[in-house]
Amino acid sequence: MNATQRSGLSVSIQEVSQIFQSNVVALEDLNFSIVAGEFVSILGPSGSGKSTLLRLIAGLDRPTKGSVSVSEGSTAYVFQESHLMPWRTLEENVQLPLELLGKMDKARVDSAILQLGLSDARHRYPHQLSGGMKMRTSLARALVTSPQLLLLDEPFAALDEMTRQKLDEDLRALWERTGMTVIFVTHSISEALFLANRTFVLSAHPGKLILDRKLEIKPGKRDWSVKTSPEFNREMTLHYEAIK
Ligand code: ADP
Ligand code: MG
């Protein structure tokens, strides 16, 4: 990971439905496009198809109907669990994607570790890390290849509130520095609004896009205090009304 600006990827979803074998309509007739460099949060209750949608965008699954297209470039995926290899140190976990690509680059590993604030812990093993540090390591591992599209599926849901807020702030700052496109799945409305510039809300059974909104919250650097602003509260109300 380095500070050079790389353009993000764009995503286009047209008339997409995903129906599973037991006739579960996980997603129904979705249409949207995401332009390069956007930060989009996807909100919705459990079972509304958020993970299904992220998997389609990642190319892990194909839709039953419609088309998913993502511009050419590199993608990284972060899951709710950190999925670290217990026999590898933090540093060895972060460098893994570069090893797999045959493109080991010590400077990139150092930079990713530094940007996630993990330098002092680089030689520790996963069992010696807190939950927040494990998730930071997982993020550093995702960012080490300088992805142009970062997909995150409820990555911070298991963390305590203060650790989660700090990670949200750091992720938002990383996004600002890199210009990558970020799609972040969460069921926390306040987290979604804090992070993103645009939100999608999915309904449950079937998963339909019931809100696609450009947020009217100040762009640029954000810290926790934005959550006390009138514009943030207006967005909270609007999203609660849409979801209930
Ligand atoms: P979310 O991430 O919003 O909680 P999911 O995308 O995991 O929702 O699931 C949406 C719906 O699709 C749920 O009803 C779920 O049970 C169903 N589903 C997800 N994956 C599969 C699968 N591989 N096979 C059958 N049903 C699935
Ligand atoms: Mg999910």
PDB file of C-alpha atoms and ligand atoms in Angstrom:
ATOM      1  CA  MET A   1       0.000   0.000   0.000  1.00  0.00           C
ATOM      2  CA  ASN A   2       1.377   3.396  -0.828  1.00  0.00           C
ATOM      3  CA  ALA A   3       0.080   6.918  -0.950  1.00  0.00           C
ATOM      4  CA  THR A   4      -0.126   7.181  -4.725  1.00  0.00           C
ATOM      5  CA  GLN A   5      -3.625   7.868  -5.971  1.00  0.00           C
ATOM      6  CA  ARG A   6      -5.137   4.980  -7.851  1.00  0.00           C
ATOM      7  CA  SER A   7      -8.559   5.298  -9.337  1.00  0.00           C
ATOM      8  CA  GLY A   8     -11.270   3.124  -7.885  1.00  0.00           C
ATOM      9  CA  LEU A   9     -13.418   0.671  -9.829  1.00  0.00           C
ATOM     10  CA  SER A  10     -16.955   1.324 -10.997  1.00  0.00           C
ATOM     11  CA  VAL A  11     -19.789  -1.172 -10.507  1.00  0.00           C
ATOM     12  CA  SER A  12     -22.966  -1.560 -12.521  1.00  0.00           C
ATOM     13  CA  ILE A  13     -25.877  -3.788 -11.494  1.00  0.00           C
ATOM     14  CA  GLN A  14     -28.725  -4.196 -13.975  1.00  0.00           C
ATOM     15  CA  GLU A  15     -31.980  -6.025 -13.306  1.00  0.00           C
ATOM     16  CA  VAL A  16     -30.260  -8.396 -10.929  1.00  0.00           C
ATOM     17  CA  SER A  17     -32.193 -11.095  -9.086  1.00  0.00           C
ATOM     18  CA  GLN A  18     -30.726 -13.905  -7.041  1.00  0.00           C
ATOM     19  CA  ILE A  19     -33.007 -16.844  -6.329  1.00  0.00           C
ATOM     20  CA  PHE A  20     -31.731 -19.826  -4.368  1.00  0.00           C
ATOM     21  CA  GLN A  21     -32.803 -23.423  -4.906  1.00  0.00           C
ATOM     22  CA  SER A  22     -35.500 -23.466  -2.261  1.00  0.00           C
ATOM     23  CA  ASN A  23     -37.149 -20.543  -4.093  1.00  0.00           C
ATOM     24  CA  VAL A  24     -35.711 -18.012  -1.675  1.00  0.00           C
ATOM     25  CA  VAL A  25     -35.714 -14.673  -3.492  1.00  0.00           C
ATOM     26  CA  ALA A  26     -32.600 -13.197  -1.884  1.00  0.00           C
ATOM     27  CA  LEU A  27     -32.452 -10.217  -4.250  1.00  0.00           C
ATOM     28  CA  GLU A  28     -35.152  -8.928  -6.595  1.00  0.00           C
ATOM     29  CA  ASP A  29     -34.625  -6.683  -9.587  1.00  0.00           C
ATOM     30  CA  LEU A  30     -31.774  -4.493  -8.359  1.00  0.00           C
ATOM     31  CA  ASN A  31     -30.516  -1.602 -10.455  1.00  0.00           C
ATOM     32  CA  PHE A  32     -27.726   0.788  -9.513  1.00  0.00           C
ATOM     33  CA  SER A  33     -24.326   1.999 -10.523  1.00  0.00           C
ATOM     34  CA  ILE A  34     -21.444   3.035  -8.337  1.00  0.00           C
ATOM     35  CA  VAL A  35     -18.880   5.411  -9.765  1.00  0.00           C
ATOM     36  CA  ALA A  36     -15.151   5.118  -9.192  1.00  0.00           C
ATOM     37  CA  GLY A  37     -14.089   6.346  -5.767  1.00  0.00           C
ATOM     38  CA  GLU A  38     -17.483   6.262  -4.041  1.00  0.00           C
ATOM     39  CA  PHE A  39     -17.934   4.987  -0.485  1.00  0.00           C
ATOM     40  CA  VAL A  40     -21.270   3.162  -0.303  1.00  0.00           C
ATOM     41  CA  SER A  41     -22.770   1.558   2.802  1.00  0.00           C
ATOM     42  CA  ILE A  42     -25.321  -1.226   2.336  1.00  0.00           C
ATOM     43  CA  LEU A  43     -27.885  -1.463   5.115  1.00  0.00           C
ATOM     44  CA  GLY A  44     -30.674  -3.918   5.739  1.00  0.00           C
ATOM     45  CA  PRO A  45     -31.995  -6.383   8.279  1.00  0.00           C
ATOM     46  CA  SER A  46     -30.559  -9.854   8.640  1.00  0.00           C
ATOM     47  CA  GLY A  47     -31.518 -11.970   5.631  1.00  0.00           C
ATOM     48  CA  SER A  48     -32.075  -9.015   3.281  1.00  0.00           C
ATOM     49  CA  GLY A  49     -29.397 -10.208   0.866  1.00  0.00           C
ATOM     50  CA  LYS A  50     -26.482  -7.936   1.805  1.00  0.00           C
ATOM     51  CA  SER A  51     -23.866 -10.710   1.743  1.00  0.00           C
ATOM     52  CA  THR A  52     -25.430 -12.173  -1.400  1.00  0.00           C
ATOM     53  CA  LEU A  53     -25.059  -8.809  -3.140  1.00  0.00           C
ATOM     54  CA  LEU A  54     -21.437  -8.415  -2.024  1.00  0.00           C
ATOM     55  CA  ARG A  55     -20.617 -11.914  -3.288  1.00  0.00           C
ATOM     56  CA  LEU A  56     -22.108 -11.040  -6.691  1.00  0.00           C
ATOM     57  CA  ILE A  57     -20.018  -7.862  -6.895  1.00  0.00           C
ATOM     58  CA  ALA A  58     -16.906  -9.823  -5.874  1.00  0.00           C
ATOM     59  CA  GLY A  59     -17.630 -12.317  -8.661  1.00  0.00           C
ATOM     60  CA  LEU A  60     -17.854 -15.193  -6.166  1.00  0.00           C
ATOM     61  CA  ASP A  61     -21.367 -16.039  -7.433  1.00  0.00           C
ATOM     62  CA  ARG A  62     -23.334 -15.376 -10.624  1.00  0.00           C
ATOM     63  CA  PRO A  63     -26.812 -13.833 -10.545  1.00  0.00           C
ATOM     64  CA  THR A  64     -29.878 -15.881 -11.486  1.00  0.00           C
ATOM     65  CA  LYS A  65     -30.987 -12.950 -13.654  1.00  0.00           C
ATOM     66  CA  GLY A  66     -29.481  -9.689 -14.827  1.00  0.00           C
ATOM     67  CA  SER A  67     -25.924  -8.481 -15.133  1.00  0.00           C
ATOM     68  CA  VAL A  68     -23.165  -7.461 -12.758  1.00  0.00           C
ATOM     69  CA  SER A  69     -20.253  -5.591 -14.236  1.00  0.00           C
ATOM     70  CA  VAL A  70     -17.194  -4.257 -12.484  1.00  0.00           C
ATOM     71  CA  SER A  71     -14.484  -2.306 -14.284  1.00  0.00           C
ATOM     72  CA  GLU A  72     -11.073  -3.920 -14.705  1.00  0.00           C
ATOM     73  CA  GLY A  73      -8.830  -3.851 -11.652  1.00  0.00           C
ATOM     74  CA  SER A  74      -8.013  -5.338  -8.283  1.00  0.00           C
ATOM     75  CA  THR A  75     -10.530  -6.196  -5.574  1.00  0.00           C
ATOM     76  CA  ALA A  76     -10.097  -7.176  -1.922  1.00  0.00           C
ATOM     77  CA  TYR A  77     -12.687  -8.656   0.466  1.00  0.00           C
ATOM     78  CA  VAL A  78     -12.856  -8.361   4.259  1.00  0.00           C
ATOM     79  CA  PHE A  79     -15.180 -10.643   6.238  1.00  0.00           C
ATOM     80  CA  GLN A  80     -16.679 -10.382   9.700  1.00  0.00           C
ATOM     81  CA  GLU A  81     -14.115 -12.865  11.012  1.00  0.00           C
ATOM     82  CA  SER A  82     -10.489 -11.827  10.617  1.00  0.00           C
ATOM     83  CA  HIS A  83      -9.484 -15.274   9.221  1.00  0.00           C
ATOM     84  CA  LEU A  84      -5.832 -14.989  10.237  1.00  0.00           C
ATOM     85  CA  MET A  85      -3.492 -17.950  10.047  1.00  0.00           C
ATOM     86  CA  PRO A  86      -2.642 -18.781  13.662  1.00  0.00           C
ATOM     87  CA  TRP A  87       0.853 -20.073  12.885  1.00  0.00           C
ATOM     88  CA  ARG A  88       1.872 -16.869  11.130  1.00  0.00           C
ATOM     89  CA  THR A  89       2.864 -13.614  12.827  1.00  0.00           C
ATOM     90  CA  LEU A  90       0.876 -10.452  12.152  1.00  0.00           C
ATOM     91  CA  GLU A  91       3.462  -9.380   9.573  1.00  0.00           C
ATOM     92  CA  GLU A  92       3.459 -12.783   7.889  1.00  0.00           C
ATOM     93  CA  ASN A  93      -0.332 -12.660   7.668  1.00  0.00           C
ATOM     94  CA  VAL A  94      -0.265  -9.199   6.078  1.00  0.00           C
ATOM     95  CA  GLN A  95       2.290 -10.211   3.450  1.00  0.00           C
ATOM     96  CA  LEU A  96       0.412 -13.372   2.423  1.00  0.00           C
ATOM     97  CA  PRO A  97      -1.458 -11.895  -0.605  1.00  0.00           C
ATOM     98  CA  LEU A  98       1.828 -10.609  -2.034  1.00  0.00           C
ATOM     99  CA  GLU A  99       3.446 -14.022  -1.546  1.00  0.00           C
ATOM    100  CA  LEU A 100       0.534 -15.682  -3.328  1.00  0.00           C
ATOM    101  CA  LEU A 101       0.875 -13.244  -6.232  1.00  0.00           C
ATOM    102  CA  GLY A 102       4.639 -13.848  -6.310  1.00  0.00           C
ATOM    103  CA  LYS A 103       5.117 -10.113  -5.756  1.00  0.00           C
ATOM    104  CA  MET A 104       6.633  -9.895  -2.292  1.00  0.00           C
ATOM    105  CA  ASP A 105       7.403  -6.268  -1.492  1.00  0.00           C
ATOM    106  CA  LYS A 106       8.677  -5.480   2.000  1.00  0.00           C
ATOM    107  CA  ALA A 107       8.024  -1.750   1.643  1.00  0.00           C
ATOM    108  CA  ARG A 108       4.341  -2.361   0.919  1.00  0.00           C
ATOM    109  CA  VAL A 109       4.015  -4.675   3.905  1.00  0.00           C
ATOM    110  CA  ASP A 110       5.671  -2.077   6.156  1.00  0.00           C
ATOM    111  CA  SER A 111       3.411   0.650   4.799  1.00  0.00           C
ATOM    112  CA  ALA A 112       0.211  -1.375   5.314  1.00  0.00           C
ATOM    113  CA  ILE A 113       1.227  -2.252   8.874  1.00  0.00           C
ATOM    114  CA  LEU A 114       2.143   1.353   9.618  1.00  0.00           C
ATOM    115  CA  GLN A 115      -1.093   2.760   8.206  1.00  0.00           C
ATOM    116  CA  LEU A 116      -3.159   0.454  10.422  1.00  0.00           C
ATOM    117  CA  GLY A 117      -1.097   1.428  13.480  1.00  0.00           C
ATOM    118  CA  LEU A 118       0.267  -2.092  14.005  1.00  0.00           C
ATOM    119  CA  SER A 119       4.027  -1.561  13.885  1.00  0.00           C
ATOM    120  CA  ASP A 120       4.671  -2.466  17.528  1.00  0.00           C
ATOM    121  CA  ALA A 121       2.756  -5.739  17.209  1.00  0.00           C
ATOM    122  CA  ARG A 122       4.170  -6.972  13.904  1.00  0.00           C
ATOM    123  CA  HIS A 123       5.947  -9.990  15.385  1.00  0.00           C
ATOM    124  CA  ARG A 124       3.008 -11.152  17.514  1.00  0.00           C
ATOM    125  CA  TYR A 125       0.854 -14.165  16.681  1.00  0.00           C
ATOM    126  CA  PRO A 126      -2.931 -13.840  16.287  1.00  0.00           C
ATOM    127  CA  HIS A 127      -3.651 -15.321  19.746  1.00  0.00           C
ATOM    128  CA  GLN A 128      -1.606 -12.445  21.207  1.00  0.00           C
ATOM    129  CA  LEU A 129      -3.813  -9.791  19.531  1.00  0.00           C
ATOM    130  CA  SER A 130      -7.039  -8.148  20.703  1.00  0.00           C
ATOM    131  CA  GLY A 131     -10.165  -8.405  18.537  1.00  0.00           C
ATOM    132  CA  GLY A 132      -9.601  -4.892  17.220  1.00  0.00           C
ATOM    133  CA  MET A 133      -5.975  -5.626  16.303  1.00  0.00           C
ATOM    134  CA  LYS A 134      -6.962  -8.839  14.544  1.00  0.00           C
ATOM    135  CA  MET A 135      -9.413  -6.876  12.436  1.00  0.00           C
ATOM    136  CA  ARG A 136      -6.744  -4.216  11.752  1.00  0.00           C
ATOM    137  CA  THR A 137      -4.447  -7.010  10.586  1.00  0.00           C
ATOM    138  CA  SER A 138      -7.186  -8.328   8.311  1.00  0.00           C
ATOM    139  CA  LEU A 139      -7.616  -4.811   6.857  1.00  0.00           C
ATOM    140  CA  ALA A 140      -3.859  -4.384   6.401  1.00  0.00           C
ATOM    141  CA  ARG A 141      -3.781  -7.726   4.565  1.00  0.00           C
ATOM    142  CA  ALA A 142      -6.610  -6.536   2.284  1.00  0.00           C
ATOM    143  CA  LEU A 143      -4.885  -3.214   1.593  1.00  0.00           C
ATOM    144  CA  VAL A 144      -1.380  -4.562   0.983  1.00  0.00           C
ATOM    145  CA  THR A 145      -2.173  -5.157  -2.690  1.00  0.00           C
ATOM    146  CA  SER A 146      -3.545  -1.591  -3.107  1.00  0.00           C
ATOM    147  CA  PRO A 147      -7.009  -2.774  -4.169  1.00  0.00           C
ATOM    148  CA  GLN A 148      -9.117  -0.439  -6.294  1.00  0.00           C
ATOM    149  CA  LEU A 149     -12.316  -1.925  -4.887  1.00  0.00           C
ATOM    150  CA  LEU A 150     -12.617  -2.871  -1.216  1.00  0.00           C
ATOM    151  CA  LEU A 151     -15.626  -4.960  -0.164  1.00  0.00           C
ATOM    152  CA  LEU A 152     -16.341  -5.359   3.550  1.00  0.00           C
ATOM    153  CA  ASP A 153     -19.053  -7.593   5.040  1.00  0.00           C
ATOM    154  CA  GLU A 154     -19.912  -6.465   8.594  1.00  0.00           C
ATOM    155  CA  PRO A 155     -16.212  -6.356   9.469  1.00  0.00           C
ATOM    156  CA  PHE A 156     -16.467  -4.581  12.827  1.00  0.00           C
ATOM    157  CA  ALA A 157     -19.751  -6.023  14.114  1.00  0.00           C
ATOM    158  CA  ALA A 158     -18.122  -8.124  16.844  1.00  0.00           C
ATOM    159  CA  LEU A 159     -16.033  -5.274  18.296  1.00  0.00           C
ATOM    160  CA  ASP A 160     -16.846  -3.062  21.271  1.00  0.00           C
ATOM    161  CA  GLU A 161     -18.238   0.361  20.451  1.00  0.00           C
ATOM    162  CA  MET A 162     -15.095   2.432  21.027  1.00  0.00           C
ATOM    163  CA  THR A 163     -12.799   0.087  19.123  1.00  0.00           C
ATOM    164  CA  ARG A 164     -15.340   0.048  16.331  1.00  0.00           C
ATOM    165  CA  GLN A 165     -15.561   3.844  16.172  1.00  0.00           C
ATOM    166  CA  LYS A 166     -11.762   4.134  15.914  1.00  0.00           C
ATOM    167  CA  LEU A 167     -11.672   1.583  13.100  1.00  0.00           C
ATOM    168  CA  ASP A 168     -14.479   3.420  11.297  1.00  0.00           C
ATOM    169  CA  GLU A 169     -12.495   6.677  11.539  1.00  0.00           C
ATOM    170  CA  ASP A 170      -9.336   5.012  10.261  1.00  0.00           C
ATOM    171  CA  LEU A 171     -11.129   3.297   7.375  1.00  0.00           C
ATOM    172  CA  ARG A 172     -12.741   6.560   6.323  1.00  0.00           C
ATOM    173  CA  ALA A 173      -9.330   8.310   6.412  1.00  0.00           C
ATOM    174  CA  LEU A 174      -7.727   5.484   4.397  1.00  0.00           C
ATOM    175  CA  TRP A 175     -10.433   5.769   1.775  1.00  0.00           C
ATOM    176  CA  GLU A 176      -9.810   9.516   1.486  1.00  0.00           C
ATOM    177  CA  ARG A 177      -6.102   8.973   0.966  1.00  0.00           C
ATOM    178  CA  THR A 178      -6.355   6.219  -1.635  1.00  0.00           C
ATOM    179  CA  GLY A 179      -9.321   7.058  -3.864  1.00  0.00           C
ATOM    180  CA  MET A 180     -10.434   3.410  -3.950  1.00  0.00           C
ATOM    181  CA  THR A 181     -14.105   2.454  -4.212  1.00  0.00           C
ATOM    182  CA  VAL A 182     -15.453   1.018  -0.939  1.00  0.00           C
ATOM    183  CA  ILE A 183     -18.653  -1.000  -0.416  1.00  0.00           C
ATOM    184  CA  PHE A 184     -19.362  -1.601   3.253  1.00  0.00           C
ATOM    185  CA  VAL A 185     -22.109  -3.876   4.572  1.00  0.00           C
ATOM    186  CA  THR A 186     -23.426  -3.215   8.061  1.00  0.00           C
ATOM    187  CA  HIS A 187     -26.683  -3.346   9.967  1.00  0.00           C
ATOM    188  CA  SER A 188     -25.714  -0.345  12.070  1.00  0.00           C
ATOM    189  CA  ILE A 189     -27.369   2.772  10.666  1.00  0.00           C
ATOM    190  CA  SER A 190     -25.030   5.137  12.515  1.00  0.00           C
ATOM    191  CA  GLU A 191     -21.947   3.273  11.269  1.00  0.00           C
ATOM    192  CA  ALA A 192     -23.270   3.296   7.700  1.00  0.00           C
ATOM    193  CA  LEU A 193     -23.907   7.042   7.812  1.00  0.00           C
ATOM    194  CA  PHE A 194     -20.618   7.853   9.501  1.00  0.00           C
ATOM    195  CA  LEU A 195     -18.567   6.040   6.870  1.00  0.00           C
ATOM    196  CA  ALA A 196     -20.250   6.563   3.564  1.00  0.00           C
ATOM    197  CA  ASN A 197     -21.262   9.273   1.148  1.00  0.00           C
ATOM    198  CA  ARG A 198     -24.083   7.159  -0.205  1.00  0.00           C
ATOM    199  CA  THR A 199     -26.295   4.420   1.247  1.00  0.00           C
ATOM    200  CA  PHE A 200     -28.385   1.569  -0.122  1.00  0.00           C
ATOM    201  CA  VAL A 201     -31.133   0.087   2.021  1.00  0.00           C
ATOM    202  CA  LEU A 202     -32.388  -3.425   1.268  1.00  0.00           C
ATOM    203  CA  SER A 203     -35.701  -4.824   2.489  1.00  0.00           C
ATOM    204  CA  ALA A 204     -36.022  -8.415   3.694  1.00  0.00           C
ATOM    205  CA  HIS A 205     -37.846 -11.165   1.734  1.00  0.00           C
ATOM    206  CA  PRO A 206     -37.460 -10.353  -1.034  1.00  0.00           C
ATOM    207  CA  GLY A 207     -34.333  -8.184  -0.923  1.00  0.00           C
ATOM    208  CA  LYS A 208     -35.284  -5.065  -2.844  1.00  0.00           C
ATOM    209  CA  LEU A 209     -33.489  -1.750  -2.999  1.00  0.00           C
ATOM    210  CA  ILE A 210     -35.828   0.535  -1.037  1.00  0.00           C
ATOM    211  CA  LEU A 211     -33.512   3.525  -0.656  1.00  0.00           C
ATOM    212  CA  ASP A 212     -30.519   4.786  -2.664  1.00  0.00           C
ATOM    213  CA  ARG A 213     -29.397   8.039  -1.098  1.00  0.00           C
ATOM    214  CA  LYS A 214     -26.592  10.556  -1.430  1.00  0.00           C
ATOM    215  CA  LEU A 215     -25.994  11.613   2.161  1.00  0.00           C
ATOM    216  CA  GLU A 216     -26.272  15.244   3.125  1.00  0.00           C
ATOM    217  CA  ILE A 217     -23.494  15.067   5.674  1.00  0.00           C
ATOM    218  CA  LYS A 218     -20.306  17.075   5.309  1.00  0.00           C
ATOM    219  CA  PRO A 219     -17.834  15.340   3.022  1.00  0.00           C
ATOM    220  CA  GLY A 220     -14.161  15.025   3.898  1.00  0.00           C
ATOM    221  CA  LYS A 221     -12.560  14.014   7.158  1.00  0.00           C
ATOM    222  CA  ARG A 222     -14.956  12.884   9.854  1.00  0.00           C
ATOM    223  CA  ASP A 223     -14.536  12.161  13.523  1.00  0.00           C
ATOM    224  CA  TRP A 224     -17.113  11.022  16.098  1.00  0.00           C
ATOM    225  CA  SER A 225     -18.405  14.564  16.590  1.00  0.00           C
ATOM    226  CA  VAL A 226     -20.161  14.459  13.206  1.00  0.00           C
ATOM    227  CA  LYS A 227     -22.610  12.063  14.883  1.00  0.00           C
ATOM    228  CA  THR A 228     -23.894  14.905  17.060  1.00  0.00           C
ATOM    229  CA  SER A 229     -24.596  17.240  14.122  1.00  0.00           C
ATOM    230  CA  PRO A 230     -28.142  18.151  13.022  1.00  0.00           C
ATOM    231  CA  GLU A 231     -27.527  16.861   9.479  1.00  0.00           C
ATOM    232  CA  PHE A 232     -26.415  13.479  10.829  1.00  0.00           C
ATOM    233  CA  ASN A 233     -29.557  13.275  12.946  1.00  0.00           C
ATOM    234  CA  ARG A 234     -31.728  14.140   9.971  1.00  0.00           C
ATOM    235  CA  GLU A 235     -30.159  11.268   8.031  1.00  0.00           C
ATOM    236  CA  MET A 236     -30.651   8.907  11.016  1.00  0.00           C
ATOM    237  CA  THR A 237     -34.360   9.749  11.083  1.00  0.00           C
ATOM    238  CA  LEU A 238     -34.734   9.360   7.337  1.00  0.00           C
ATOM    239  CA  HIS A 239     -33.035   5.936   7.380  1.00  0.00           C
ATOM    240  CA  TYR A 240     -35.046   4.693  10.370  1.00  0.00           C
ATOM    241  CA  GLU A 241     -38.236   5.697   8.598  1.00  0.00           C
ATOM    242  CA  ALA A 242     -37.130   3.851   5.449  1.00  0.00           C
ATOM    243  CA  ILE A 243     -36.203   0.660   7.299  1.00  0.00           C
ATOM    244  CA  LYS A 244     -39.067   0.285   9.784  1.00  0.00           C
TER     245      LYS A 244
HETATM  246  P1  ADP B   1     -27.741 -10.846   4.893  1.00  0.00           P
HETATM  247  O1  ADP B   1     -26.280 -10.858   4.590  1.00  0.00           O
HETATM  248  O2  ADP B   1     -28.433  -9.549   4.578  1.00  0.00           O
HETATM  249  O3  ADP B   1     -28.036 -11.256   6.297  1.00  0.00           O
HETATM  250  P2  ADP B   1     -27.822 -13.080   3.016  1.00  0.00           P
HETATM  251  O4  ADP B   1     -27.356 -12.484   1.745  1.00  0.00           O
HETATM  252  O5  ADP B   1     -26.837 -13.878   3.788  1.00  0.00           O
HETATM  253  O6  ADP B   1     -28.457 -11.915   3.950  1.00  0.00           O
HETATM  254  O7  ADP B   1     -29.083 -14.009   2.731  1.00  0.00           O
HETATM  255  C1  ADP B   1     -30.253 -13.551   2.051  1.00  0.00           C
HETATM  256  C2  ADP B   1     -31.239 -14.702   1.951  1.00  0.00           C
HETATM  257  O8  ADP B   1     -30.747 -15.693   1.074  1.00  0.00           O
HETATM  258  C3  ADP B   1     -31.510 -15.402   3.278  1.00  0.00           C
HETATM  259  O9  ADP B   1     -32.858 -15.800   3.296  1.00  0.00           O
HETATM  260  C4  ADP B   1     -30.585 -16.596   3.207  1.00  0.00           C
HETATM  261  O10 ADP B   1     -31.065 -17.646   4.003  1.00  0.00           O
HETATM  262  C5  ADP B   1     -30.591 -16.935   1.728  1.00  0.00           C
HETATM  263  N1  ADP B   1     -29.326 -17.547   1.258  1.00  0.00           N
HETATM  264  C6  ADP B   1     -28.111 -16.954   1.262  1.00  0.00           C
HETATM  265  N2  ADP B   1     -27.192 -17.770   0.715  1.00  0.00           N
HETATM  266  C7  ADP B   1     -27.831 -18.905   0.345  1.00  0.00           C
HETATM  267  C8  ADP B   1     -27.446 -20.134  -0.298  1.00  0.00           C
HETATM  268  N3  ADP B   1     -26.184 -20.330  -0.677  1.00  0.00           N
HETATM  269  N4  ADP B   1     -28.394 -21.062  -0.501  1.00  0.00           N
HETATM  270  C9  ADP B   1     -29.684 -20.866  -0.142  1.00  0.00           C
HETATM  271  N5  ADP B   1     -30.132 -19.733   0.457  1.00  0.00           N
HETATM  272  C10 ADP B   1     -29.226 -18.765   0.696  1.00  0.00           C
HETATM  273 MG    MG B   2     -24.611 -11.204   5.766  1.00  0.00          MG
END
